[in-house]
XYZ file of C-alpha atoms in Angstrom:
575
model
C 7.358 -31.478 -19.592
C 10.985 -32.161 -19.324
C 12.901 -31.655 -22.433
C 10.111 -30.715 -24.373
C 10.467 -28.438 -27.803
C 8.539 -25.764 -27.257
C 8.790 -21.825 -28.219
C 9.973 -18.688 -25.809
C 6.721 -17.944 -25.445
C 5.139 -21.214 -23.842
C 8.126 -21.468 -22.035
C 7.557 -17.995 -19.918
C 4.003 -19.476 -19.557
C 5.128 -22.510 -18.205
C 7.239 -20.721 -15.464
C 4.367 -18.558 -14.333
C 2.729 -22.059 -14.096
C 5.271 -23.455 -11.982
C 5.508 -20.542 -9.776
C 1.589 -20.412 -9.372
C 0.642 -17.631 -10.970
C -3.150 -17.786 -11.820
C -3.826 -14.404 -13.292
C -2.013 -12.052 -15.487
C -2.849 -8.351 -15.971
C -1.725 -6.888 -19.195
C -2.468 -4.871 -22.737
C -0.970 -6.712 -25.799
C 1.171 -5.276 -28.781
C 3.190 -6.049 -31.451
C 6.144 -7.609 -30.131
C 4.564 -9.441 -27.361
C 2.085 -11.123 -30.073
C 3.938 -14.710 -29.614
C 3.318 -14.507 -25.853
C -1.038 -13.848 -26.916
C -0.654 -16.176 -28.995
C 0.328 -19.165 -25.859
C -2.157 -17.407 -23.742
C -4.885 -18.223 -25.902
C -5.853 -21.830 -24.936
C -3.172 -21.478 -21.728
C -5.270 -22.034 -18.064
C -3.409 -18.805 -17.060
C -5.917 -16.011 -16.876
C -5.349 -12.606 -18.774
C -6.869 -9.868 -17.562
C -7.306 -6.868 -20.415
C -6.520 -3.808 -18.721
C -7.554 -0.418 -20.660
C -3.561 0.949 -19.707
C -0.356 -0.294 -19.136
C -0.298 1.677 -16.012
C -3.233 0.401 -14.525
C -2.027 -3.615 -15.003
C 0.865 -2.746 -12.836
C -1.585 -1.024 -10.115
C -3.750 -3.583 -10.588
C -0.784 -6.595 -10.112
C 0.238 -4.311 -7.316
C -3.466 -5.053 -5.697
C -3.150 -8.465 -6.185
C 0.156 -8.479 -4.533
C -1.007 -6.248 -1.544
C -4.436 -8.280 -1.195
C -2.920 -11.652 -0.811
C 1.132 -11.445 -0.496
C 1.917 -13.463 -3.515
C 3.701 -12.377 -6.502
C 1.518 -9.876 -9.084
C 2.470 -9.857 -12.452
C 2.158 -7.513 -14.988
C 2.874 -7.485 -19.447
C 3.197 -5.009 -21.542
C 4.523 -4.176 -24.919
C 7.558 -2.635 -25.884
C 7.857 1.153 -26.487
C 5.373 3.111 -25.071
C 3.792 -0.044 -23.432
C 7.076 -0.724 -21.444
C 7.169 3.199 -20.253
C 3.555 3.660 -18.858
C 4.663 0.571 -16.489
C 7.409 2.961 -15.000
C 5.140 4.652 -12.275
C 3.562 1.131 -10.930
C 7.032 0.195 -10.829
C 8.099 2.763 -8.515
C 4.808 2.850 -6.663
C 5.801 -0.675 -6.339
C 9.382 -0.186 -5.402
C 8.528 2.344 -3.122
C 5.728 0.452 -1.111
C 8.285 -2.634 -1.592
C 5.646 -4.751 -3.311
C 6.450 -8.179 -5.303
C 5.481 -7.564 -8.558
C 7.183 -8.997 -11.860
C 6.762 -7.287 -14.945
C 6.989 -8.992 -18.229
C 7.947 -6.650 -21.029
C 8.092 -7.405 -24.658
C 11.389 -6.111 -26.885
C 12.120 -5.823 -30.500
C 14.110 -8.503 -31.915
C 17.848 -8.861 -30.623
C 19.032 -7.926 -34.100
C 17.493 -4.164 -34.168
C 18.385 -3.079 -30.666
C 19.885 -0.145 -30.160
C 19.034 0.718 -34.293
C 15.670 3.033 -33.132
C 13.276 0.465 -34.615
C 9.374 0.827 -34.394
C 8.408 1.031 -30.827
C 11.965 0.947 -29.421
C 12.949 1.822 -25.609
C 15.474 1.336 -23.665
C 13.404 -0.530 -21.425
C 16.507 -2.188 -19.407
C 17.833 1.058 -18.789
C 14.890 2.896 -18.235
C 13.549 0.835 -15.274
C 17.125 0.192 -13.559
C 16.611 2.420 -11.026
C 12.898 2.044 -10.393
C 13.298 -2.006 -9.797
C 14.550 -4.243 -7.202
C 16.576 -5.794 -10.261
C 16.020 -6.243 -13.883
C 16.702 -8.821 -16.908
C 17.245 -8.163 -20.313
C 17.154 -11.712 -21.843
C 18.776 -12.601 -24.887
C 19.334 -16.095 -25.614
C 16.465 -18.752 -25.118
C 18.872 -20.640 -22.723
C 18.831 -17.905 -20.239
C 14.868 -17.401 -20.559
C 13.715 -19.852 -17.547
C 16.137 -18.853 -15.073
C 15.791 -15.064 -15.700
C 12.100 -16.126 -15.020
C 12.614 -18.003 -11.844
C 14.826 -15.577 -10.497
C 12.567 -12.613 -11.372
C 10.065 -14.640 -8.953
C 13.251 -15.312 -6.229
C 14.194 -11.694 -5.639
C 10.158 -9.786 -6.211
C 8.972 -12.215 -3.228
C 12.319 -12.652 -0.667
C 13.992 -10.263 1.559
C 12.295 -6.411 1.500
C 10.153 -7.330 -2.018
C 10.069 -5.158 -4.554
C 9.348 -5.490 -8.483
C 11.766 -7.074 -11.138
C 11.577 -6.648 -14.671
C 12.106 -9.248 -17.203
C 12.710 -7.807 -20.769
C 12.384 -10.247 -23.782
C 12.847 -9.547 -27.710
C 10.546 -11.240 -29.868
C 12.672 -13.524 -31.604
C 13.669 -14.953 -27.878
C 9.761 -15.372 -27.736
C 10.061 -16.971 -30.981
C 12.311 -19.172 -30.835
C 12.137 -23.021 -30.087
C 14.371 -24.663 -27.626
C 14.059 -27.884 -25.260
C 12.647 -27.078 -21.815
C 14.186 -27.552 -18.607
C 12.446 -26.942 -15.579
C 14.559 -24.696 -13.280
C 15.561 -26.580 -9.835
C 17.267 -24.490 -7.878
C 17.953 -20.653 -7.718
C 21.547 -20.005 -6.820
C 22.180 -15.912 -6.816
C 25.821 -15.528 -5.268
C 25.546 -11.561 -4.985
C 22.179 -11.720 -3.210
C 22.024 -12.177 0.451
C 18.835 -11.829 2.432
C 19.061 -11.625 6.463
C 16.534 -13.445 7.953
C 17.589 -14.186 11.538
C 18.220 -11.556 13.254
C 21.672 -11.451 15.799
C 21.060 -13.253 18.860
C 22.693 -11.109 21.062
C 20.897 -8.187 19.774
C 17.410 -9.445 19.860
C 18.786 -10.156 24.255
C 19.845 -6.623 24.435
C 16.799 -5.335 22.866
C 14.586 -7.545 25.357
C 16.564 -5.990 28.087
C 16.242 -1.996 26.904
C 12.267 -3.097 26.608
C 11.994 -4.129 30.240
C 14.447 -0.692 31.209
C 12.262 1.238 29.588
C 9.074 3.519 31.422
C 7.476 4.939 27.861
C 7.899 1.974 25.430
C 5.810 2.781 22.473
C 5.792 0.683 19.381
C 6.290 1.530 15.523
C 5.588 -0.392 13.142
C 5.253 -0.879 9.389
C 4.619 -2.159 6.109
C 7.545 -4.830 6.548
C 4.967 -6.506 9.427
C 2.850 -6.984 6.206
C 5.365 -8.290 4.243
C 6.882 -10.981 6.601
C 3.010 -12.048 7.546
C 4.188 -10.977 10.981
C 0.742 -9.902 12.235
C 0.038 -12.299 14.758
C 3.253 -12.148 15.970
C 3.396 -8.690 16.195
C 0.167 -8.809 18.421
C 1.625 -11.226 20.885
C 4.959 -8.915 20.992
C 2.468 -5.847 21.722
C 0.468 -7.998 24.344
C 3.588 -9.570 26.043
C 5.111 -6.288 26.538
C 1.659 -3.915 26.702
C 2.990 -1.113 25.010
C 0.971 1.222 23.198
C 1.460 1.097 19.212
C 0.655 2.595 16.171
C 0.550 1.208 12.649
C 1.752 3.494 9.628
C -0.105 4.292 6.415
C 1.816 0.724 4.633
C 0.542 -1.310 7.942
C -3.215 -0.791 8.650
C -4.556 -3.956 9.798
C -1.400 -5.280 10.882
C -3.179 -4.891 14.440
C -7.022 -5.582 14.135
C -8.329 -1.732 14.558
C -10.094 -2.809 17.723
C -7.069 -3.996 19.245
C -6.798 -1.637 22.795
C -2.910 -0.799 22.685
C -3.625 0.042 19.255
C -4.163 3.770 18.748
C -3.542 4.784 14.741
C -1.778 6.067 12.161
C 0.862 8.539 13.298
C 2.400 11.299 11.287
C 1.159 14.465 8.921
C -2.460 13.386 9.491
C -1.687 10.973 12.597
C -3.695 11.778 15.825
C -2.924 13.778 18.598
C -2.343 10.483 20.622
C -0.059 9.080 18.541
C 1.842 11.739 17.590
C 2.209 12.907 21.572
C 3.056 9.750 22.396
C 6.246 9.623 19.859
C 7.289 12.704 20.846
C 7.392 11.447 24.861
C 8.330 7.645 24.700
C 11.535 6.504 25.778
C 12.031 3.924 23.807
C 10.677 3.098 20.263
C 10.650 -0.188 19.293
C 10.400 0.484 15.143
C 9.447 -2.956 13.408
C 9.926 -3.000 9.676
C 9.299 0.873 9.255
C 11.594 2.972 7.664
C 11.472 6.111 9.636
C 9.295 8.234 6.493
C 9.216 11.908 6.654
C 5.334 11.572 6.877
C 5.806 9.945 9.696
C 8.279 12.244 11.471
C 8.173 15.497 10.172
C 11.205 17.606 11.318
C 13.539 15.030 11.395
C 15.724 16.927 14.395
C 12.944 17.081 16.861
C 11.038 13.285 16.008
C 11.117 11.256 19.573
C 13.841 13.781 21.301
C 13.602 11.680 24.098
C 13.763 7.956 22.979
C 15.870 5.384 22.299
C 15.280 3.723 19.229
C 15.534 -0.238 18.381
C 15.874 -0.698 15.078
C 14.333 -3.856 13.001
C 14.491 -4.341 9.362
C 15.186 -6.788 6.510
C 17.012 -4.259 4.578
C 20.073 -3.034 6.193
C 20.172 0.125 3.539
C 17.375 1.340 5.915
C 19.073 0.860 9.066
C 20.349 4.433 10.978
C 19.557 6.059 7.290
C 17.248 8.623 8.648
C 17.108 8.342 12.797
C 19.964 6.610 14.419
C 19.346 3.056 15.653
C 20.333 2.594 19.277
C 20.237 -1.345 18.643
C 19.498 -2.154 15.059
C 18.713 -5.845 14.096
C 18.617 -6.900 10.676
C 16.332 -10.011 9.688
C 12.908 -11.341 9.057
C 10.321 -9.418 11.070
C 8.121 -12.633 11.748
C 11.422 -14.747 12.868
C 13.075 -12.221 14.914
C 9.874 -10.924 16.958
C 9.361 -14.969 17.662
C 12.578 -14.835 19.446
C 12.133 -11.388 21.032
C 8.909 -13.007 22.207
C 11.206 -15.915 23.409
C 13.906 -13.669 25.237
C 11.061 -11.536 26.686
C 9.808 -14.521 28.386
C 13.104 -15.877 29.686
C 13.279 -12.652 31.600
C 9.911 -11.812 32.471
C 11.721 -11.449 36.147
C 12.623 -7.920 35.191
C 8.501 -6.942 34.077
C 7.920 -5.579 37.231
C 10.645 -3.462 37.824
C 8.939 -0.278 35.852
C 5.578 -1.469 36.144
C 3.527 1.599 37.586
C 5.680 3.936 35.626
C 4.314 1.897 32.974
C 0.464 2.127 34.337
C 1.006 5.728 34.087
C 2.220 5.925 30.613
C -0.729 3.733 29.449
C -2.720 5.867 31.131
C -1.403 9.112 29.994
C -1.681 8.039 26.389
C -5.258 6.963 26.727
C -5.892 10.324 28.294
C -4.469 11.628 25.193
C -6.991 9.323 22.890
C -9.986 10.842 25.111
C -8.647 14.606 24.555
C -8.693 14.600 20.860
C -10.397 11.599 19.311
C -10.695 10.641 15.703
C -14.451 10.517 15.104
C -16.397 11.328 11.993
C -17.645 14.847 11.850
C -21.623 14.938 10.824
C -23.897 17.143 9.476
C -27.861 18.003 8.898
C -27.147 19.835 5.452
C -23.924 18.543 3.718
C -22.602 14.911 3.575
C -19.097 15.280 5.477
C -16.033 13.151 4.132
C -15.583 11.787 7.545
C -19.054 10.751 7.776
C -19.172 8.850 4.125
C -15.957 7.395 5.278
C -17.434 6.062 8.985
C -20.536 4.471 7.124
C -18.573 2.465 5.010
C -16.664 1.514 7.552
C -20.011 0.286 9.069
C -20.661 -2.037 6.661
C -17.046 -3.378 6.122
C -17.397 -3.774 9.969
C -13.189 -3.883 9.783
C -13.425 -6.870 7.292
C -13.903 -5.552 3.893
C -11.052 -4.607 1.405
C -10.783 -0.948 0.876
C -8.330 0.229 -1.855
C -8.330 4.089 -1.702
C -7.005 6.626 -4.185
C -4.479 9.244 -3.368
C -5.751 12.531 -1.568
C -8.463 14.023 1.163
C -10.288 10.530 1.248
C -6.961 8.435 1.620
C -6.402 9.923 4.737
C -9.510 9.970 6.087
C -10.438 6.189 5.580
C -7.130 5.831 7.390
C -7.877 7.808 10.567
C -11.703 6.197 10.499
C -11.478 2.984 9.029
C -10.950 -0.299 11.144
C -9.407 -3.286 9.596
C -9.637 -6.332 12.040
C -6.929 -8.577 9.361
C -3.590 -7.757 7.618
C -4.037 -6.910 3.787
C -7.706 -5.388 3.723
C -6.307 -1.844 3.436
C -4.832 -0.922 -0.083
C -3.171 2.363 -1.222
C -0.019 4.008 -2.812
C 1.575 5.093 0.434
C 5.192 5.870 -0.615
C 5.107 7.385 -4.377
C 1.031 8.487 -3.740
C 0.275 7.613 -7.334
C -3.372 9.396 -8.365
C -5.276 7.221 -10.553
C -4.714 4.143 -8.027
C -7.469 3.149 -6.439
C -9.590 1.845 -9.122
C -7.099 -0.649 -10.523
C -6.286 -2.061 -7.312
C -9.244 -2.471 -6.452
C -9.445 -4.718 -9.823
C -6.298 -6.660 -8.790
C -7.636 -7.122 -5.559
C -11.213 -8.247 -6.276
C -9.658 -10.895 -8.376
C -7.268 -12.099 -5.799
C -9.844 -12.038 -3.299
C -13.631 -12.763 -4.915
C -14.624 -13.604 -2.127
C -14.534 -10.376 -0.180
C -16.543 -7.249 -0.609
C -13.872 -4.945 -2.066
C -14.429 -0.797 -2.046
C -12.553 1.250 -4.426
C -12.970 4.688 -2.406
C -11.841 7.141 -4.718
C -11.300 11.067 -5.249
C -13.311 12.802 -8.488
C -9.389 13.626 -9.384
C -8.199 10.464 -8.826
C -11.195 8.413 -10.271
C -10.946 10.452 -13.321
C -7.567 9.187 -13.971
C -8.864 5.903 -14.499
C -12.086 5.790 -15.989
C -10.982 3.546 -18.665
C -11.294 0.754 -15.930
C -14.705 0.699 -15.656
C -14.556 -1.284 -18.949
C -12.517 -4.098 -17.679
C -14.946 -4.231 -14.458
C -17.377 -4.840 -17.048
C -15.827 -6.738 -19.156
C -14.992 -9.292 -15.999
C -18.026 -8.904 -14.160
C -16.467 -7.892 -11.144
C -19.206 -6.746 -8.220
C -16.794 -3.376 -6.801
C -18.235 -0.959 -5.287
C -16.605 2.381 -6.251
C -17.388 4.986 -4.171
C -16.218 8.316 -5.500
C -16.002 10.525 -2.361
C -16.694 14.102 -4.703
C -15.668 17.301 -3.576
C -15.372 18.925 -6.825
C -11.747 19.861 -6.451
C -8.048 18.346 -6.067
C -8.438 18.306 -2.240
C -5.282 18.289 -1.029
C -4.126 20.120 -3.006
C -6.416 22.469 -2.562
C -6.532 22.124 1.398
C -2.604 23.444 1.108
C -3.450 26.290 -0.829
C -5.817 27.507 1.745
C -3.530 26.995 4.346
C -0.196 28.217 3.268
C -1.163 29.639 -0.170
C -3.343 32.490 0.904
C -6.056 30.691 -0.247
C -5.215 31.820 -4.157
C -6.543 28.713 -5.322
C -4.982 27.848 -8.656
C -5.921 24.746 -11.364
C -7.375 22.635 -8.430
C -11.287 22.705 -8.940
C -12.929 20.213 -11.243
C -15.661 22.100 -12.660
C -17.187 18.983 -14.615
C -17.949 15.421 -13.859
C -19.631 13.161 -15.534
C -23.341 12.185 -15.131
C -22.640 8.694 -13.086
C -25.911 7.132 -14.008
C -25.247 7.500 -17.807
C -21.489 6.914 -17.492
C -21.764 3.582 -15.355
C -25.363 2.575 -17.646
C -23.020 2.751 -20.968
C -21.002 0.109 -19.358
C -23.793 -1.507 -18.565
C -24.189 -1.722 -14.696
C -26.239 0.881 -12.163
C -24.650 4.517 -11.467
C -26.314 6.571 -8.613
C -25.207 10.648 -7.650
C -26.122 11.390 -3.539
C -26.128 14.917 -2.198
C -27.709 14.973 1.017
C -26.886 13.331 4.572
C -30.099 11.790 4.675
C -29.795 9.555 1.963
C -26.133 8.211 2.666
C -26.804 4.989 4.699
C -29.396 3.897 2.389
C -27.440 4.592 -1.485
C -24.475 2.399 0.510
C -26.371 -0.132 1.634
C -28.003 -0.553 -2.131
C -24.729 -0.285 -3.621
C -23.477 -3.067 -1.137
C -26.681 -5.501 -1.890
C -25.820 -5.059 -5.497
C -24.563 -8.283 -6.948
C -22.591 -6.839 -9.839
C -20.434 -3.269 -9.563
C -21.571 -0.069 -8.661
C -20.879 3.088 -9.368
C -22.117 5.841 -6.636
C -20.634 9.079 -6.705
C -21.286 10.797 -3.350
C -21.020 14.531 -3.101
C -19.118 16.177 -0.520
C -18.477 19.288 1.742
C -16.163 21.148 -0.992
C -14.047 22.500 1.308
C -13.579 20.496 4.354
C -9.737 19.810 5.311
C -8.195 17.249 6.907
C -6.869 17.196 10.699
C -5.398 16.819 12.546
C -2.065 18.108 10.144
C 1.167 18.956 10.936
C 2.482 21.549 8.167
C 5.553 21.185 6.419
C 8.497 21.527 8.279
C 7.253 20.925 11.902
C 7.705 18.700 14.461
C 4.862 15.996 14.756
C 3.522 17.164 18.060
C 3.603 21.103 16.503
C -0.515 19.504 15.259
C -2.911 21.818 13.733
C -6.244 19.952 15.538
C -8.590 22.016 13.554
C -10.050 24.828 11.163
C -9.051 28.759 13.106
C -12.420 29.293 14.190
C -13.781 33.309 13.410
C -13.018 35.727 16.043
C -15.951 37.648 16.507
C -15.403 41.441 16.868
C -17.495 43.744 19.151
């Protein structure tokens, strides 16, 4: 289509074509009415969200399902503004999502027309970089470049702001053919010498113990992360952002670490001598008081993004690049002197063996009971049926960090949730965005009554796109968390967190016209989930749960991550 006339509008639609975008999630308005307009006989695919919000969660899920760009449109004004928290959910869980917003026309900005924002301004801080086009010329490089930074280096979402008389307007298009961005570097390699001195620490080493995050995800460095665990059998554990980045049956793997980490991984932090840290960025979920996080360890340090290099715990050796190219060459040097393996091999034995000891003590298992359906077990009966291949996207809360101590996921990218900003009203659109990215694969949205609540307006576009999720509302009639940190360090004055009414499932999922079904007791679980799961379209089952069940184990605010609360006080009985 070289040199063709054709308007703004079909010439953002014919970059999204070019950078293989299939599916767009959005809400029209007034100013983005000449980019509807192209849609309308375009092979693109809109997807009518019921909020802005919600079609940057549900981009988000198609980004975290798959690893390719999500994108997002919204109108100007208030259209623009409700993108602002996927954005930073986004920015914070470094996710590659590009956000098309509509502006008024280049002759009324800054005059506080109809549905004006500052949208440029607005989102400079909560984007990996943002455009405000206005001249046609500039339109299909802002594009392509939106596309060049979301998806390279640590990703991240980019905005690309357009008035409507850019949209308008009619100019001869020129495909892009090359992206040249003199200001924006991206390490990929990693420094030789480094990566020789960090395969020499890892041989020194008795108590190597592995760390690693969400940046495994993003550089698609699963497998290679496996062989690096295997080559230097270490025990590891995968953060909240990395789940599946080692299949959940893997045996160095042992789980999440952190507030709600086990007792296993959070020991074994606090003893190791070295930590290897692999595209992690050192949260404070992860290591509570900051001071007393792995006293006794040196750390190695690899990231893409040298911002997060020594910015919270020192880096012994840090190494900037690619996580999949640089663990291919620690792999490399590892091998080249594998002479030096058995040099601390029985200290080794023994610090396998002391953290499976540790794995034995205190276990993650579901708790189960005769008369109330506990969290844990809804949570281990899905994971039954996923069987560690199904796509979960969770909400924020009590149930988020309970399918992430019990859940197994055997592949990168089945595990979806707001880990960074912990944005309620989450789950459900992801779960959208991912179910469309991935139709082939069951997909759970496993949300909170709070959360779920937030979001109800989704159920529409399920509808509306026929889309079989099964949403699983795990319902303990209050803001759990929330609630569960009241009781604990609020004297259990328990203020604005119960959620006294819920609507009748059956009625609410039957007026958009697919089946609803309340459980309430134990007995009854297995089958509802395996009905829900045989169900070809979506389901809606609401499943009601011990009110007042907490999670552990926890480490409070302020401690140190082996200072673990393992469970409830139990009553001292008197007499």
């Amino acid at each position: 289509m070289s040199g063709t006339l054709m308007n703004g509008a079909k010439i953002v639609l014919e970059c999204l074509l070019r950078e293989k975008v299939d599916c767009i999630f959005g809400y029209p308005g007034g100013v983005t009415l000449p980019l509807y307009d192209a849609m309308y006989d375009h092979s693109i695919r809109h997807i009518l969200v019921r909020h802005e919000q919600n079609a940057c969660f549900a981009a988000e899920g198609y980004a975290r399902a798959t690893g390719k760009v999500g994108v997002c449109c919204a109108t100007s004004g208030p259209g623009a503004t409700n993108l602002v928290t996927g954005l930073v959910d986004a920015m914070m869980d470094s996710i590659p999502v590009v956000a098309i917003t509509g502006q008024v026309s280049t002759k009324l900005i800054g005059s506080d027309a109809f549905q004006e924002a500052d949208t440029f301004g607005i989102t400079r801080s909560c984007t990996k970089h943002n455009f405000l086009v206005k001249q046609l010329a500039d339109l299909p490089q802002a594009i392509h470049e939106a596309f060049h930074i979301a998806a390279t280096g640590r990703p991240g979402p980019v905005l690309v702001d357009i008035p409507k008389d850019v949209l308008q307007g009619q100019a001869h298009y020129q495909p892009v053919s090359a992206i040249h961005l003199p200001g924006y570097r991206v390490y990929t390699e990693g420094h030789a010498g480094q990566i020789r001195r960090a395969a020499q620490m890892i041989w020194d080493a008795k108590k190597p113990f592995v760390y690693a995050g969400g940046g495994i995800l993003a550089a698609e460095a699963s497998e290679e992360l496996r062989a690096f665990v295997e080559a230097i059998d270490a025990p590891a554990v995968l953060t909240l952002m990395a789940l599946g980045a080692l299949p959940g049956s893997h045996p160095n793997f042992i789980s999440m670490p952190g507030m709600h980490g086990s007792y296993a991984a959070n020991l074994a932090m606090t003893e190791c001598d070295l930590l290897i840290a692999l595209g992690t960025r050192f949260d404070d979920r992860v290591t509570g008081r900051l001071s007393a996080f792995a006293p006794h360890a040196k750390v190695i340090h690899l990231d893409i993004d040298p911002a997060e290099i020594s910015k919270n715990r020192n880096a012994d050796l840090p190494i900037v690049g690619d996580a999949k190219r640089v663990l291919k060459k620690m792999i490399q040097a590892l091998e080249e002197t594998l002479e030096m393996r058995p040099k601390n091999a029985p200290a080794r034995a023994a610090w396998r063996a002391q953290v499976a000891e540790w794995k034995r003590e205190h276990p993650l298992e579901p708790e189960i009971s005769a008369d109330e359906i506990k969290p844990q077990h809804l949570v281990s009966e899905i994971d039954r049926l996923s069987g560690g291949e199904a796509i979960v996207a969770s909400d924020v809360g009590q149930h988020q960090m309970w399918a992430a101590q019990l859940l197994r996921f055997n592949q990168p990218r089945l595990w979806i949730n707001s880990g960074g900003l912990g944005s309620m009203g989450f789950g459900l659109p992801a779960a959208i965005g991912a179910q469309m990215a991935r139709p082939d694969k069951l997909v759970f949205a496993l949300v909170g009554d709070g959360g779920f609540q937030m979001s109800i307006p989704e159920l529409a576009t399920i509808a509306n796109q026929g889309l079989p999720l099964k949403i699983v509302v795990m319902n303990n009639g209050h803001l759990g968390m929330v609630r569960q940190w009241q009781e604990l360090f609020y004297n259990n004055r328990l203020s604005q967190v119960r959620l006294d009414s819920f609507p009748d499932v059956e009625k609410l999922a039957g007026a958009y016209g697919f089946t609803g079904r309340t459980v309430e007791r134990p007995q009854e679980l297995r089958a509802a989930l395996e009905a829900c799961v045989r169900e070809p379209g979506p389901y809606l089952l609401n499943v009601r749960v011990s009110p007042f069940e907490n999670v552990y184990p926890m480490v409070p605010a302020g401690a140190a991550i082996n200072e673990m609360v393992l469970s409830a006080p139990q009553p001292v009985e008197v007499g």
